[in-house]
Coordinates of C-alpha atoms in Angstrom, one line a residue:
M1316 CA -194.6 -24.0 178.7
E1317 CA -196.2 -20.6 178.1
A1318 CA -195.7 -17.2 179.5
I1319 CA -197.6 -16.3 182.7
L1320 CA -198.5 -12.6 182.6
R1321 CA -198.1 -10.3 185.6
P1322 CA -201.2 -10.1 187.7
T1323 CA -203.4 -7.1 187.2
Q1324 CA -205.4 -7.5 190.4
T1325 CA -204.8 -8.3 194.0
S1326 CA -208.1 -10.1 194.7
V1327 CA -210.7 -12.1 192.7
D1328 CA -214.3 -13.1 193.1
L1329 CA -213.8 -16.9 193.0
G1330 CA -217.2 -17.2 191.2
Q1331 CA -215.7 -15.3 188.3
L1332 CA -212.8 -17.7 187.7
P1333 CA -214.6 -20.0 185.1
S1334 CA -215.5 -17.0 183.0
S1335 CA -212.0 -15.4 183.0
P1336 CA -209.6 -15.3 180.0
E1337 CA -207.1 -17.0 182.2
Y1338 CA -209.4 -20.0 182.7
V1339 CA -209.6 -20.5 178.9
R1340 CA -205.8 -20.5 178.6
V1341 CA -205.4 -22.8 181.6
Q1342 CA -208.0 -25.2 180.3
Q1343 CA -206.1 -25.6 177.1
R1344 CA -202.9 -26.3 179.0
V1345 CA -204.6 -29.0 181.1
L1346 CA -206.0 -30.6 177.9
R1347 CA -202.6 -30.4 176.1
Q1348 CA -200.7 -31.9 179.0
L1349 CA -203.3 -34.7 179.4
I1350 CA -203.2 -35.4 175.7
Q1351 CA -199.4 -35.4 175.6
G1352 CA -199.4 -38.1 178.3
L1353 CA -202.1 -40.1 176.5
L1354 CA -200.1 -40.0 173.3
F1355 CA -196.7 -40.8 174.8
E1356 CA -198.0 -43.6 176.9
A1357 CA -200.1 -45.0 174.0
V1358 CA -203.3 -45.1 176.1
L1359 CA -205.7 -44.5 173.2
P1360 CA -205.5 -45.2 169.5
V1361 CA -204.6 -42.0 167.6
V1362 CA -204.8 -41.0 163.9
E1363 CA -201.5 -39.1 163.3
E1364 CA -200.8 -37.2 160.1
A1365 CA -198.3 -34.7 158.9
V1366 CA -199.8 -31.2 158.2
G1367 CA -198.0 -28.6 156.2
P1368 CA -194.2 -28.1 156.1
G1369 CA -191.8 -29.3 158.8
A1370 CA -192.5 -31.9 161.5
L1371 CA -195.9 -30.6 162.6
H1372 CA -198.5 -33.4 163.0
A1373 CA -202.2 -33.5 163.7
F1374 CA -203.1 -36.0 166.4
A1375 CA -206.8 -37.0 166.4
L1376 CA -208.5 -39.0 169.2
T1377 CA -211.9 -40.4 168.7
G1378 CA -214.8 -40.5 171.2
R1379 CA -218.6 -40.7 171.4
D1380 CA -221.2 -38.1 172.1
D1381 CA -224.2 -38.5 174.3
Q1382 CA -226.1 -40.0 171.4
G1383 CA -223.4 -42.5 170.6
R1384 CA -222.2 -40.6 167.5
E1385 CA -218.5 -40.4 166.7
V1386 CA -216.7 -37.2 167.6
S1387 CA -213.0 -36.4 167.3
Y1388 CA -210.5 -34.2 169.2
T1389 CA -207.5 -32.9 167.4
A1390 CA -204.3 -31.4 168.8
W1391 CA -201.3 -30.2 166.8
G1392 CA -197.6 -30.8 167.7
V1393 CA -194.5 -32.8 167.0
R1394 CA -192.9 -36.0 168.2
K1395 CA -189.5 -35.2 169.5
A1396 CA -186.4 -37.3 169.3
S1397 CA -186.0 -37.2 173.0
F1398 CA -187.7 -40.4 174.1
G1399 CA -190.4 -39.8 171.5
R1400 CA -192.0 -37.2 173.7
V1401 CA -195.0 -35.4 172.1
R1402 CA -194.8 -31.6 172.3
L1403 CA -198.1 -30.0 171.4
S1404 CA -198.3 -26.5 170.0
M1405 CA -200.2 -23.6 171.7
R1406 CA -203.0 -24.0 169.1
P1407 CA -206.2 -24.8 171.0
V1408 CA -207.4 -28.4 171.0
Q1409 CA -210.3 -28.7 168.6
R1410 CA -213.5 -30.8 168.8
R1411 CA -215.3 -32.0 165.6
D1412 CA -218.8 -33.2 166.1
A1413 CA -220.7 -35.8 164.1
D1414 CA -222.0 -33.2 161.7
G1415 CA -218.5 -31.9 161.0
Q1416 CA -218.9 -28.7 163.1
R1417 CA -215.7 -27.6 164.9
Q1418 CA -215.2 -25.7 168.1
E1419 CA -212.6 -25.2 170.8
A1420 CA -212.5 -28.3 173.1
T1421 CA -213.4 -28.3 176.8
L1422 CA -212.0 -30.4 179.5
V1423 CA -215.3 -31.9 180.6
G1424 CA -216.3 -32.6 177.1
F1425 CA -213.0 -34.5 176.5
M1426 CA -213.4 -36.4 179.7
V1427 CA -217.0 -37.5 178.9
E1428 CA -216.6 -38.3 175.3
V1429 CA -213.0 -39.6 175.1
M1430 CA -211.7 -40.6 178.5
A1431 CA -214.9 -42.4 179.5
T1432 CA -214.1 -45.0 176.8
V1433 CA -210.9 -46.1 178.5
V1434 CA -210.9 -45.1 182.1
P1435 CA -212.7 -47.4 184.6
A1436 CA -216.1 -45.9 185.5
E1437 CA -215.3 -45.9 189.2
R1438 CA -212.1 -43.9 188.6
L1439 CA -213.4 -41.4 186.1
P1440 CA -215.0 -39.0 188.7
Y1441 CA -211.8 -38.9 190.7
L1442 CA -209.7 -38.1 187.6
L1443 CA -212.1 -35.4 186.5
E1444 CA -212.0 -33.9 190.0
E1445 CA -208.1 -33.8 189.9
L1446 CA -208.1 -32.1 186.5
Q1447 CA -210.9 -29.6 187.4
Q1448 CA -209.2 -28.7 190.6
T1449 CA -205.9 -28.2 188.7
L1450 CA -207.8 -25.9 186.2
L1451 CA -209.3 -23.8 189.0
K1452 CA -206.2 -23.5 191.1
D1453 CA -203.9 -22.7 188.2
T1454 CA -206.4 -20.0 187.0
Q1455 CA -206.4 -18.5 190.5
S1456 CA -202.6 -18.6 190.5
R1457 CA -202.3 -16.8 187.2
I1458 CA -204.8 -14.1 188.1
L1459 CA -203.4 -13.3 191.5
S1460 CA -199.7 -14.2 191.2
G1461 CA -198.3 -14.2 187.7
M1462 CA -194.7 -14.0 186.7
P1463 CA -192.3 -11.0 186.7
T1464 CA -191.7 -9.3 183.4
T1465 CA -187.9 -9.5 184.0
P1466 CA -186.8 -11.8 186.8
D1467 CA -184.2 -10.6 189.3
L1468 CA -181.5 -13.0 188.6
T1469 CA -179.9 -12.3 192.0
W1470 CA -182.9 -13.7 194.0
D1471 CA -182.0 -16.2 196.6
H1472 CA -183.3 -19.8 196.4
D1473 CA -186.3 -19.1 198.8
A1474 CA -187.5 -16.1 196.7
W1475 CA -187.2 -18.1 193.5
E1476 CA -189.4 -20.9 195.0
G1477 CA -192.4 -18.5 195.2
W1478 CA -192.0 -17.6 191.5
L1479 CA -191.7 -21.1 190.1
Q1480 CA -195.4 -21.8 189.7
E1481 CA -195.6 -23.9 186.5
G1482 CA -196.0 -27.2 188.3
H1483 CA -195.0 -30.5 186.8
P1484 CA -194.3 -30.2 183.1
Y1485 CA -195.6 -33.7 182.2
H1486 CA -198.1 -34.7 184.8
P1487 CA -201.7 -33.9 183.8
S1488 CA -202.8 -33.1 187.4
Y1489 CA -199.9 -30.7 188.0
K1490 CA -201.7 -28.4 190.5
S1491 CA -204.7 -30.4 191.8
R1492 CA -203.9 -30.0 195.5
L1493 CA -206.9 -32.0 196.4
G1494 CA -208.0 -31.1 200.0
F1495 CA -207.2 -27.4 199.6
S1496 CA -210.1 -25.1 198.9
L1497 CA -209.4 -22.1 196.8
T1498 CA -209.1 -20.0 200.0
D1499 CA -206.6 -22.6 201.3
N1500 CA -204.7 -22.5 198.0
A1501 CA -204.3 -18.7 198.3
A1502 CA -203.1 -19.0 201.9
Y1503 CA -200.7 -21.9 201.5
G1504 CA -199.8 -22.2 197.8
P1505 CA -196.1 -21.3 197.3
E1506 CA -196.8 -18.9 194.4
F1507 CA -198.9 -16.7 196.6
R1508 CA -195.9 -16.1 198.9
Q1509 CA -197.8 -15.8 202.1
D1510 CA -196.3 -16.2 205.6
V1511 CA -197.1 -19.6 207.2
R1512 CA -196.8 -20.2 210.9
P1513 CA -196.7 -23.9 211.9
V1514 CA -198.6 -25.1 215.0
W1515 CA -196.4 -26.8 217.5
L1516 CA -197.4 -29.9 219.5
A1517 CA -195.6 -31.8 222.2
V1518 CA -195.8 -35.6 221.7
D1519 CA -195.3 -38.1 224.5
R1520 CA -192.1 -39.9 223.7
E1521 CA -193.7 -43.3 224.3
H1522 CA -196.0 -42.6 221.4
C1523 CA -193.6 -41.1 218.8
R1524 CA -190.7 -42.1 216.7
V1525 CA -187.6 -39.9 216.7
S1526 CA -184.6 -40.0 214.3
S1527 CA -181.8 -37.6 214.5
S1528 CA -178.4 -37.1 212.8
A1529 CA -175.3 -38.3 214.6
S1530 CA -174.0 -34.8 214.1
L1531 CA -176.9 -33.3 216.1
S1532 CA -177.1 -32.2 219.7
L1533 CA -180.9 -32.4 220.0
A1534 CA -181.2 -29.9 222.9
A1535 CA -178.9 -27.3 221.3
F1536 CA -180.6 -27.8 217.9
L1537 CA -184.1 -27.1 219.3
R1538 CA -182.8 -24.1 221.2
D1539 CA -181.3 -22.7 218.0
E1540 CA -184.4 -23.5 215.9
L1541 CA -187.1 -22.3 218.3
G1542 CA -185.1 -19.6 220.2
E1543 CA -184.7 -19.5 223.9
A1544 CA -187.9 -17.5 224.5
T1545 CA -190.2 -19.8 222.5
L1546 CA -188.6 -22.9 223.9
A1547 CA -189.2 -21.6 227.5
R1548 CA -192.8 -20.7 226.6
F1549 CA -193.5 -24.2 225.3
R1550 CA -192.0 -25.8 228.4
R1551 CA -194.0 -23.6 230.7
R1552 CA -197.1 -24.6 228.9
L1553 CA -196.3 -28.3 229.5
V1554 CA -195.5 -27.7 233.2
A1555 CA -198.8 -25.8 233.6
A1556 CA -200.6 -28.8 232.2
A1557 CA -198.8 -31.0 234.8
R1558 CA -196.6 -32.6 232.2
R1559 CA -192.8 -33.1 232.3
P1560 CA -191.1 -31.4 229.3
Q1561 CA -188.4 -34.1 229.2
D1562 CA -191.1 -36.7 228.5
Y1563 CA -192.1 -35.0 225.2
A1564 CA -190.8 -34.3 221.8
F1565 CA -191.7 -31.1 219.9
L1566 CA -193.4 -31.5 216.6
P1567 CA -194.4 -28.7 214.1
V1568 CA -197.7 -29.2 212.2
H1569 CA -198.9 -27.4 209.0
P1570 CA -201.8 -25.1 210.1
W1571 CA -204.1 -26.6 207.5
Q1572 CA -203.2 -30.1 208.7
W1573 CA -203.9 -29.0 212.3
S1574 CA -207.4 -27.8 211.7
H1575 CA -208.5 -30.3 209.1
I1576 CA -206.8 -33.5 210.2
I1577 CA -205.0 -33.5 213.5
L1578 CA -207.6 -31.8 215.7
P1579 CA -210.5 -34.1 214.4
T1580 CA -208.4 -37.3 214.4
F1581 CA -206.5 -37.0 217.6
Q1582 CA -209.1 -35.6 220.0
A1583 CA -208.6 -38.4 222.6
E1584 CA -204.8 -38.0 222.5
L1585 CA -205.1 -34.2 223.0
A1586 CA -207.5 -34.8 225.9
D1587 CA -205.3 -37.3 227.7
G1588 CA -201.9 -35.7 227.2
R1589 CA -200.4 -38.0 224.6
L1590 CA -200.4 -34.8 222.6
C1591 CA -200.2 -31.3 224.0
Y1592 CA -201.0 -28.1 222.0
L1593 CA -198.3 -25.5 222.4
G1594 CA -199.3 -22.7 220.0
T1595 CA -197.2 -21.1 217.3
G1596 CA -193.5 -20.0 217.3
E1597 CA -192.1 -16.6 216.5
D1598 CA -190.7 -17.5 213.0
A1599 CA -192.6 -17.1 209.8
Y1600 CA -192.1 -19.6 207.0
L1601 CA -192.7 -19.6 203.2
A1602 CA -194.0 -22.6 201.3
Q1603 CA -191.6 -24.1 198.8
Q1604 CA -192.7 -25.7 195.5
S1605 CA -193.5 -29.0 197.2
I1606 CA -196.1 -27.1 199.3
R1607 CA -195.5 -29.2 202.4
T1608 CA -191.9 -28.0 202.8
L1609 CA -191.6 -24.6 204.5
A1610 CA -188.5 -22.4 204.5
N1611 CA -187.8 -20.2 207.5
A1612 CA -188.4 -16.6 206.2
S1613 CA -187.5 -15.0 209.5
R1614 CA -184.1 -16.7 209.9
P1615 CA -183.1 -18.2 206.5
R1616 CA -180.2 -20.2 207.9
R1617 CA -182.5 -22.2 210.1
A1618 CA -183.8 -25.6 209.0
S1619 CA -186.6 -26.0 206.5
L1620 CA -189.6 -28.0 207.8
K1621 CA -191.1 -30.8 205.8
L1622 CA -194.6 -31.4 207.3
A1623 CA -197.2 -34.1 206.7
L1624 CA -200.0 -32.7 204.6
S1625 CA -203.0 -34.8 203.8
I1626 CA -203.6 -33.4 200.3
V1627 CA -203.0 -35.1 197.0
N1628 CA -200.9 -33.3 194.4
T1629 CA -199.7 -34.8 191.2
S1630 CA -199.6 -38.6 191.8
T1631 CA -199.4 -38.9 195.6
S1632 CA -200.7 -38.0 199.0
R1633 CA -198.3 -35.7 200.8
I1634 CA -198.4 -37.4 204.1
L1635 CA -195.2 -38.5 205.8
A1636 CA -195.2 -42.2 206.7
A1637 CA -193.5 -42.8 210.0
H1638 CA -191.0 -45.3 208.6
T1639 CA -189.8 -42.6 206.1
V1640 CA -189.5 -40.1 208.9
E1641 CA -187.4 -42.5 210.9
N1642 CA -185.2 -43.3 207.9
S1643 CA -184.6 -39.7 207.0
A1644 CA -181.6 -38.9 209.2
R1645 CA -180.1 -42.3 208.7
I1646 CA -180.1 -42.0 204.9
S1647 CA -178.9 -38.3 205.0
D1648 CA -176.0 -39.2 207.3
W1649 CA -175.0 -42.1 205.1
L1650 CA -175.0 -39.9 201.9
H1651 CA -173.3 -37.0 203.6
D1652 CA -170.5 -39.2 205.0
L1653 CA -170.0 -40.8 201.6
A1654 CA -169.7 -37.4 199.9
M1655 CA -167.3 -36.1 202.5
R1656 CA -165.0 -39.1 202.1
D1657 CA -165.1 -39.1 198.3
D1658 CA -162.5 -37.1 196.3
T1659 CA -164.7 -36.8 193.2
A1660 CA -167.7 -35.6 195.2
C1661 CA -165.6 -33.1 197.0
E1662 CA -164.1 -31.8 193.7
C1663 CA -167.6 -31.4 192.4
G1664 CA -168.6 -29.4 195.5
V1665 CA -171.9 -31.3 195.6
V1666 CA -174.0 -30.4 198.7
I1667 CA -176.0 -33.0 200.5
L1668 CA -178.8 -31.1 202.3
R1669 CA -179.2 -33.4 205.3
E1670 CA -182.5 -34.3 206.9
V1671 CA -181.1 -33.9 210.4
L1672 CA -184.2 -34.7 212.6
G1673 CA -187.5 -36.5 212.1
V1674 CA -190.4 -36.9 214.5
A1675 CA -193.6 -38.8 213.8
Y1676 CA -196.5 -39.9 215.9
D1677 CA -196.5 -43.7 216.1
A1678 CA -199.9 -44.5 214.6
S1679 CA -199.2 -48.3 214.8
R1680 CA -200.1 -48.1 218.5
L1681 CA -203.6 -47.0 217.7
A1682 CA -206.6 -49.3 217.2
E1683 CA -208.5 -49.4 213.9
P1684 CA -210.2 -47.5 212.4
Q1685 CA -208.2 -44.6 213.9
R1686 CA -204.9 -46.2 212.9
S1687 CA -205.8 -45.9 209.2
L1688 CA -207.1 -42.3 209.7
A1689 CA -204.0 -41.3 211.5
Y1690 CA -201.4 -43.1 209.3
G1691 CA -198.8 -40.6 208.0
T1692 CA -200.7 -37.5 209.1
L1693 CA -198.5 -36.4 212.0
G1694 CA -194.9 -36.1 211.3
A1695 CA -192.1 -33.7 210.4
V1696 CA -188.6 -33.7 209.0
W1697 CA -186.1 -30.9 209.6
R1698 CA -183.7 -30.3 206.6
E1699 CA -180.6 -28.2 206.5
S1700 CA -180.9 -24.8 204.9
L1701 CA -179.0 -24.2 201.7
H1702 CA -178.0 -20.8 203.0
C1703 CA -175.5 -22.5 205.4
Y1704 CA -173.6 -23.9 202.4
L1705 CA -173.5 -20.9 200.0
Q1706 CA -170.2 -19.1 199.5
P1707 CA -170.0 -15.3 199.1
G1708 CA -171.3 -14.4 195.6
E1709 CA -173.2 -17.7 195.2
C1710 CA -176.9 -17.9 194.5
A1711 CA -179.2 -20.8 193.8
L1712 CA -182.5 -21.9 192.2
A1713 CA -184.3 -25.2 191.6
F1714 CA -183.4 -26.8 188.3
N1715 CA -187.0 -26.7 187.0
G1716 CA -186.8 -22.9 187.3
L1717 CA -184.5 -22.8 184.3
T1718 CA -187.2 -23.6 181.8
Q1719 CA -190.0 -21.4 183.3
L1720 CA -191.0 -18.4 181.3
A1721 CA -191.1 -14.8 182.4
A1722 CA -194.2 -12.7 181.4
T1723 CA -192.4 -11.6 178.3
G1724 CA -192.3 -15.2 177.0
V1725 CA -188.6 -15.7 177.4
P1726 CA -187.1 -18.3 179.8
M1727 CA -186.1 -17.1 183.2
L1728 CA -182.5 -18.1 182.4
D1729 CA -182.4 -15.8 179.3
G1730 CA -180.0 -13.3 180.6
W1731 CA -177.5 -15.9 181.7
V1732 CA -177.6 -17.8 178.4
R1733 CA -177.2 -14.7 176.3
H1734 CA -174.4 -13.4 178.5
H1735 CA -172.4 -16.7 178.5
G1736 CA -173.4 -18.2 175.2
V1737 CA -175.8 -21.1 174.8
A1738 CA -173.2 -23.7 174.0
A1739 CA -170.8 -22.8 176.8
W1740 CA -173.5 -22.3 179.4
T1741 CA -175.2 -25.6 178.6
R1742 CA -171.9 -27.5 178.6
R1743 CA -171.1 -26.1 182.0
L1744 CA -174.5 -26.8 183.4
L1745 CA -174.3 -30.4 182.3
E1746 CA -170.9 -30.8 183.8
V1747 CA -172.0 -29.6 187.2
T1748 CA -175.3 -31.5 187.3
V1749 CA -174.6 -34.8 185.5
T1750 CA -171.2 -35.5 187.0
P1751 CA -172.1 -35.9 190.7
L1752 CA -175.3 -37.8 189.9
I1753 CA -173.6 -40.4 187.7
H1754 CA -170.7 -40.6 190.2
L1755 CA -173.1 -41.6 192.9
L1756 CA -174.5 -44.2 190.5
Y1757 CA -171.3 -45.6 189.1
A1758 CA -168.9 -45.4 192.0
H1759 CA -171.4 -46.1 194.8
G1760 CA -174.4 -47.9 193.3
I1761 CA -176.9 -45.2 194.5
G1762 CA -179.8 -43.8 192.4
L1763 CA -181.4 -40.5 193.4
E1764 CA -184.9 -39.3 192.5
S1765 CA -183.3 -36.1 191.1
H1766 CA -186.3 -34.3 189.6
G1767 CA -186.4 -30.6 188.9
Q1768 CA -187.3 -29.5 192.4
N1769 CA -184.7 -31.7 194.1
I1770 CA -181.7 -30.4 192.3
L1771 CA -180.6 -26.9 193.3
L1772 CA -178.3 -25.2 190.9
I1773 CA -175.7 -23.0 192.6
H1774 CA -174.3 -20.3 190.4
R1775 CA -172.4 -17.1 190.2
D1776 CA -174.1 -14.5 188.0
G1777 CA -175.7 -17.3 186.2
W1778 CA -172.6 -19.4 185.6
P1779 CA -173.2 -22.9 187.0
E1780 CA -170.8 -23.8 189.8
R1781 CA -172.2 -26.9 191.5
I1782 CA -175.4 -28.4 192.8
A1783 CA -177.2 -29.2 196.1
L1784 CA -179.3 -32.3 196.4
K1785 CA -182.2 -32.9 198.8
D1786 CA -185.2 -35.0 199.7
F1787 CA -183.7 -38.4 200.6
H1788 CA -186.2 -39.9 203.1
D1789 CA -188.0 -41.7 200.2
G1790 CA -185.9 -40.5 197.2
V1791 CA -183.1 -43.0 197.2
R1792 CA -182.8 -46.4 195.6
Y1793 CA -180.0 -49.0 195.8
S1794 CA -179.3 -52.7 195.8
P1795 CA -177.3 -53.7 198.9
A1796 CA -175.4 -56.3 196.9
L1797 CA -174.3 -53.6 194.4
L1798 CA -173.1 -50.9 196.8
A1799 CA -169.4 -50.1 196.8
E1800 CA -169.5 -50.1 200.6
P1801 CA -172.4 -52.3 201.7
E1802 CA -171.1 -52.4 205.2
R1803 CA -171.8 -48.6 205.5
A1804 CA -175.4 -48.8 204.3
P1805 CA -177.9 -47.5 206.8
C1806 CA -180.1 -49.9 208.8
L1807 CA -183.5 -48.9 207.5
V1808 CA -187.0 -49.3 209.0
P1809 CA -188.9 -51.3 206.4
E1810 CA -192.1 -50.0 204.8
P1811 CA -195.2 -51.7 206.2
A1812 CA -197.0 -54.1 203.9
S1813 CA -200.0 -51.7 203.9
H1814 CA -197.8 -48.9 202.6
A1815 CA -196.4 -51.0 199.8
A1816 CA -199.8 -52.1 198.8
V1817 CA -201.1 -48.5 198.3
N1818 CA -198.0 -47.2 196.5
R1819 CA -196.0 -49.9 194.6
N1820 CA -193.4 -47.3 193.6
S1821 CA -192.4 -46.3 197.1
Y1822 CA -189.4 -48.4 198.1
I1823 CA -185.7 -47.9 198.6
Q1824 CA -184.0 -51.3 198.2
T1825 CA -184.1 -53.5 195.1
E1826 CA -182.2 -56.4 193.6
S1827 CA -182.2 -54.9 190.1
A1828 CA -179.3 -52.7 188.8
D1829 CA -181.6 -51.4 186.1
E1830 CA -184.1 -50.2 188.7
V1831 CA -181.4 -48.3 190.4
R1832 CA -180.3 -46.7 187.2
D1833 CA -183.8 -45.9 186.1
F1834 CA -184.6 -44.2 189.4
T1835 CA -182.1 -41.5 188.5
Y1836 CA -182.7 -41.7 184.8
D1837 CA -186.5 -41.3 185.0
A1838 CA -186.7 -38.1 187.1
F1839 CA -183.4 -36.5 185.9
V1840 CA -183.0 -37.4 182.3
F1841 CA -186.6 -38.1 181.1
I1842 CA -188.1 -35.0 182.8
A1843 CA -185.5 -32.5 184.0
L1844 CA -182.9 -32.8 181.2
T1845 CA -185.5 -33.3 178.4
E1846 CA -187.4 -30.2 179.5
L1847 CA -184.2 -28.2 179.4
C1848 CA -183.3 -29.7 176.0
L1849 CA -186.6 -28.8 174.4
C1850 CA -186.5 -25.3 176.0
L1851 CA -183.0 -24.6 174.6
E1852 CA -184.0 -25.9 171.2
Q1853 CA -187.2 -23.7 171.1
H1854 CA -185.6 -20.5 172.4
Y1855 CA -181.9 -20.7 171.5
D1856 CA -181.8 -23.0 168.5
L1857 CA -179.6 -25.6 170.3
S1858 CA -180.8 -28.8 168.6
E1859 CA -181.8 -31.9 170.5
A1860 CA -179.0 -33.8 168.9
S1861 CA -176.4 -31.3 170.1
F1862 CA -177.8 -31.3 173.6
W1863 CA -177.7 -35.1 174.0
A1864 CA -174.3 -35.2 172.3
M1865 CA -173.0 -32.8 174.9
T1866 CA -174.6 -34.9 177.7
A1867 CA -173.0 -38.0 176.4
D1868 CA -169.7 -36.3 176.1
V1869 CA -169.8 -35.4 179.8
I1870 CA -170.6 -39.0 180.7
R1871 CA -167.9 -40.4 178.4
G1872 CA -165.4 -37.9 179.9
Y1873 CA -166.2 -39.1 183.4
Q1874 CA -165.8 -42.7 182.3
A1875 CA -162.4 -41.9 180.8
E1876 CA -161.2 -40.3 184.0
H1877 CA -162.4 -43.3 186.1
P1878 CA -161.2 -46.4 184.2
T1879 CA -161.3 -48.6 187.4
L1880 CA -165.1 -48.3 187.3
E1881 CA -165.5 -49.8 183.9
P1882 CA -167.4 -52.9 185.0
R1883 CA -169.9 -50.5 186.7
F1884 CA -170.4 -48.6 183.4
A1885 CA -172.0 -51.7 181.9
L1886 CA -173.9 -52.6 185.1
F1887 CA -175.6 -49.2 185.3
D1888 CA -175.6 -48.6 181.5
L1889 CA -176.6 -45.1 180.7
F1890 CA -176.1 -45.7 177.0
A1891 CA -178.5 -48.7 176.8
P1892 CA -180.7 -48.8 173.7
A1893 CA -183.8 -48.4 175.8
V1894 CA -184.8 -47.4 179.3
S1895 CA -187.8 -47.8 181.5
I1896 CA -189.9 -44.7 182.1
E1897 CA -192.7 -44.4 184.7
E1898 CA -196.1 -43.8 183.1
L1899 CA -197.4 -41.0 185.2
T1900 CA -200.6 -40.5 183.2
K1901 CA -201.6 -44.2 183.5
R1902 CA -201.1 -44.0 187.2
R1903 CA -203.8 -41.4 187.4
L1904 CA -206.1 -43.3 185.0
F1905 CA -205.7 -46.8 186.4
G1906 CA -204.3 -46.5 189.9
D1907 CA -201.2 -47.8 191.7
A1908 CA -202.2 -51.4 192.3
E1909 CA -199.4 -52.3 189.8
K1910 CA -196.2 -50.7 188.6
R1911 CA -196.7 -48.8 185.3
F1912 CA -193.6 -48.4 183.2
A1913 CA -192.9 -48.1 179.4
T1914 CA -189.8 -48.9 177.5
R1915 CA -188.6 -46.0 175.4
D1916 CA -185.6 -45.4 173.1
N1917 CA -182.7 -43.8 175.0
P1918 CA -181.6 -40.5 173.4
L1919 CA -178.0 -41.1 174.7
H1920 CA -177.7 -44.4 172.9
P1921 CA -176.5 -43.0 169.5
Y1922 CA -173.6 -41.3 171.3
R1923 CA -172.4 -44.4 173.2
P1924 CA -168.7 -45.0 173.5
G1925 CA -167.4 -46.5 170.2
A1926 CA -170.5 -45.6 168.2

């Protein structure tokens, strides 16, 4: 990652973005991130050679110019011990033409001359659009938002969310937000920290699916969330339209979704009363990193809203399929109950941020082609606020915030690491993050998609205390036969065949123990921990070997304290020689019609018990 400077202006002529210095810097980041993925996933042949002292290598990829002559693109970096990840330097990617002339590479040139040789012709325009949109939107972010010179380490979680703007550290289309214009991006992108006010609809209960936590009194919950005055206003509006309020469920909608998708798609339903427009509530919300999740800025202890949003960011559309909305409270209640009854989970202090209510329009009742247009576009999930769980003196931030850089070029966590010492701080961080995740895996047979946004580090003055976990409606994987308490597993609404056909990676149940393990391993170890490992090595001289030895020591320590689980240690083997890693770059190049995984050496394997 690179430092993002503080903004020097509060507005920008959008037509000037491509000629700005920030555009040049972002273009190189997009190229580097794309090339890193291509190299790691072995998409293209590469000529790799050592250059100069140390581990620095030159990576040359070959293409063809518009006259069919050979050209090459060269990037410089190192292959790391961690999974063999490639880490490119900040040196600009260089193009060498057929006559030997060299110049700084451009994204379009690389796509036309190199990527066109491997990407199917029908997919190339879409890939180019994703990357170009990422380039423009990240440029806009850097000009108008930027990063603080010195972060306020006492910020609460919601404030941090607006400053963590790097996006996915591996995915090439890390800020594509397809569907958003640049004006939309400035209004709804989390890094712009603008108030967002959801539009509220009433949905005829015969045409929606509702799922609520067993702990919830729905009437009391809505009264607390909306406030008496707003709730009364919404009910009066229904009565004025000759509708009975008790026949309707209330559903918040992202304002972009309302104007771009819901109003055009559901005109008949709005006309005949299956949907009723209610207006906006009193509370203002702030977009979190996922964009479609909004935190209540007016009353922070109120629930966050996860709203269907028909944009594509990184690999997926941000809609909310109805079956995932229906499953949200069921999965949350299951995990929360499990954690409350488990001594180790209680000792860890892990917080399960429950998704306590879900409402979705039942598109299956619609006829084609409207059914396809409406699928997943109208739904919401209410998630508990982290503020309800924090003790006095505790603060929190998302795990991926640890590696982002302030404008000075130092990590946001710099003050904490220097105060506590890199070894002690890292060891403590690993203890509070690794332990609850591997306990869920070993003791209960549950894998969580714990990437950097979904793990919230709770700390006191930077000293890690515990973690909160979130996003369970489609972020859990388990084998019913391998659960410690299969009789307590939730009764889930299965995904429709059409959903599975579009996204082969979106499923909860499997028969494979390795798939359960790898679900946690891929997001948490391959991305979150590896990014932290490389950051600590670069900025604080903590070697990769030391980091993974520390991580393995935490896992071995857990195993020593839980000898009765020994058969599960082999079943969900975190020290296996190799693990399966999702190929995110190939997903963008070739689509999701099939699963795309690569087998890579496990950096924990050298530190396995008995080694």
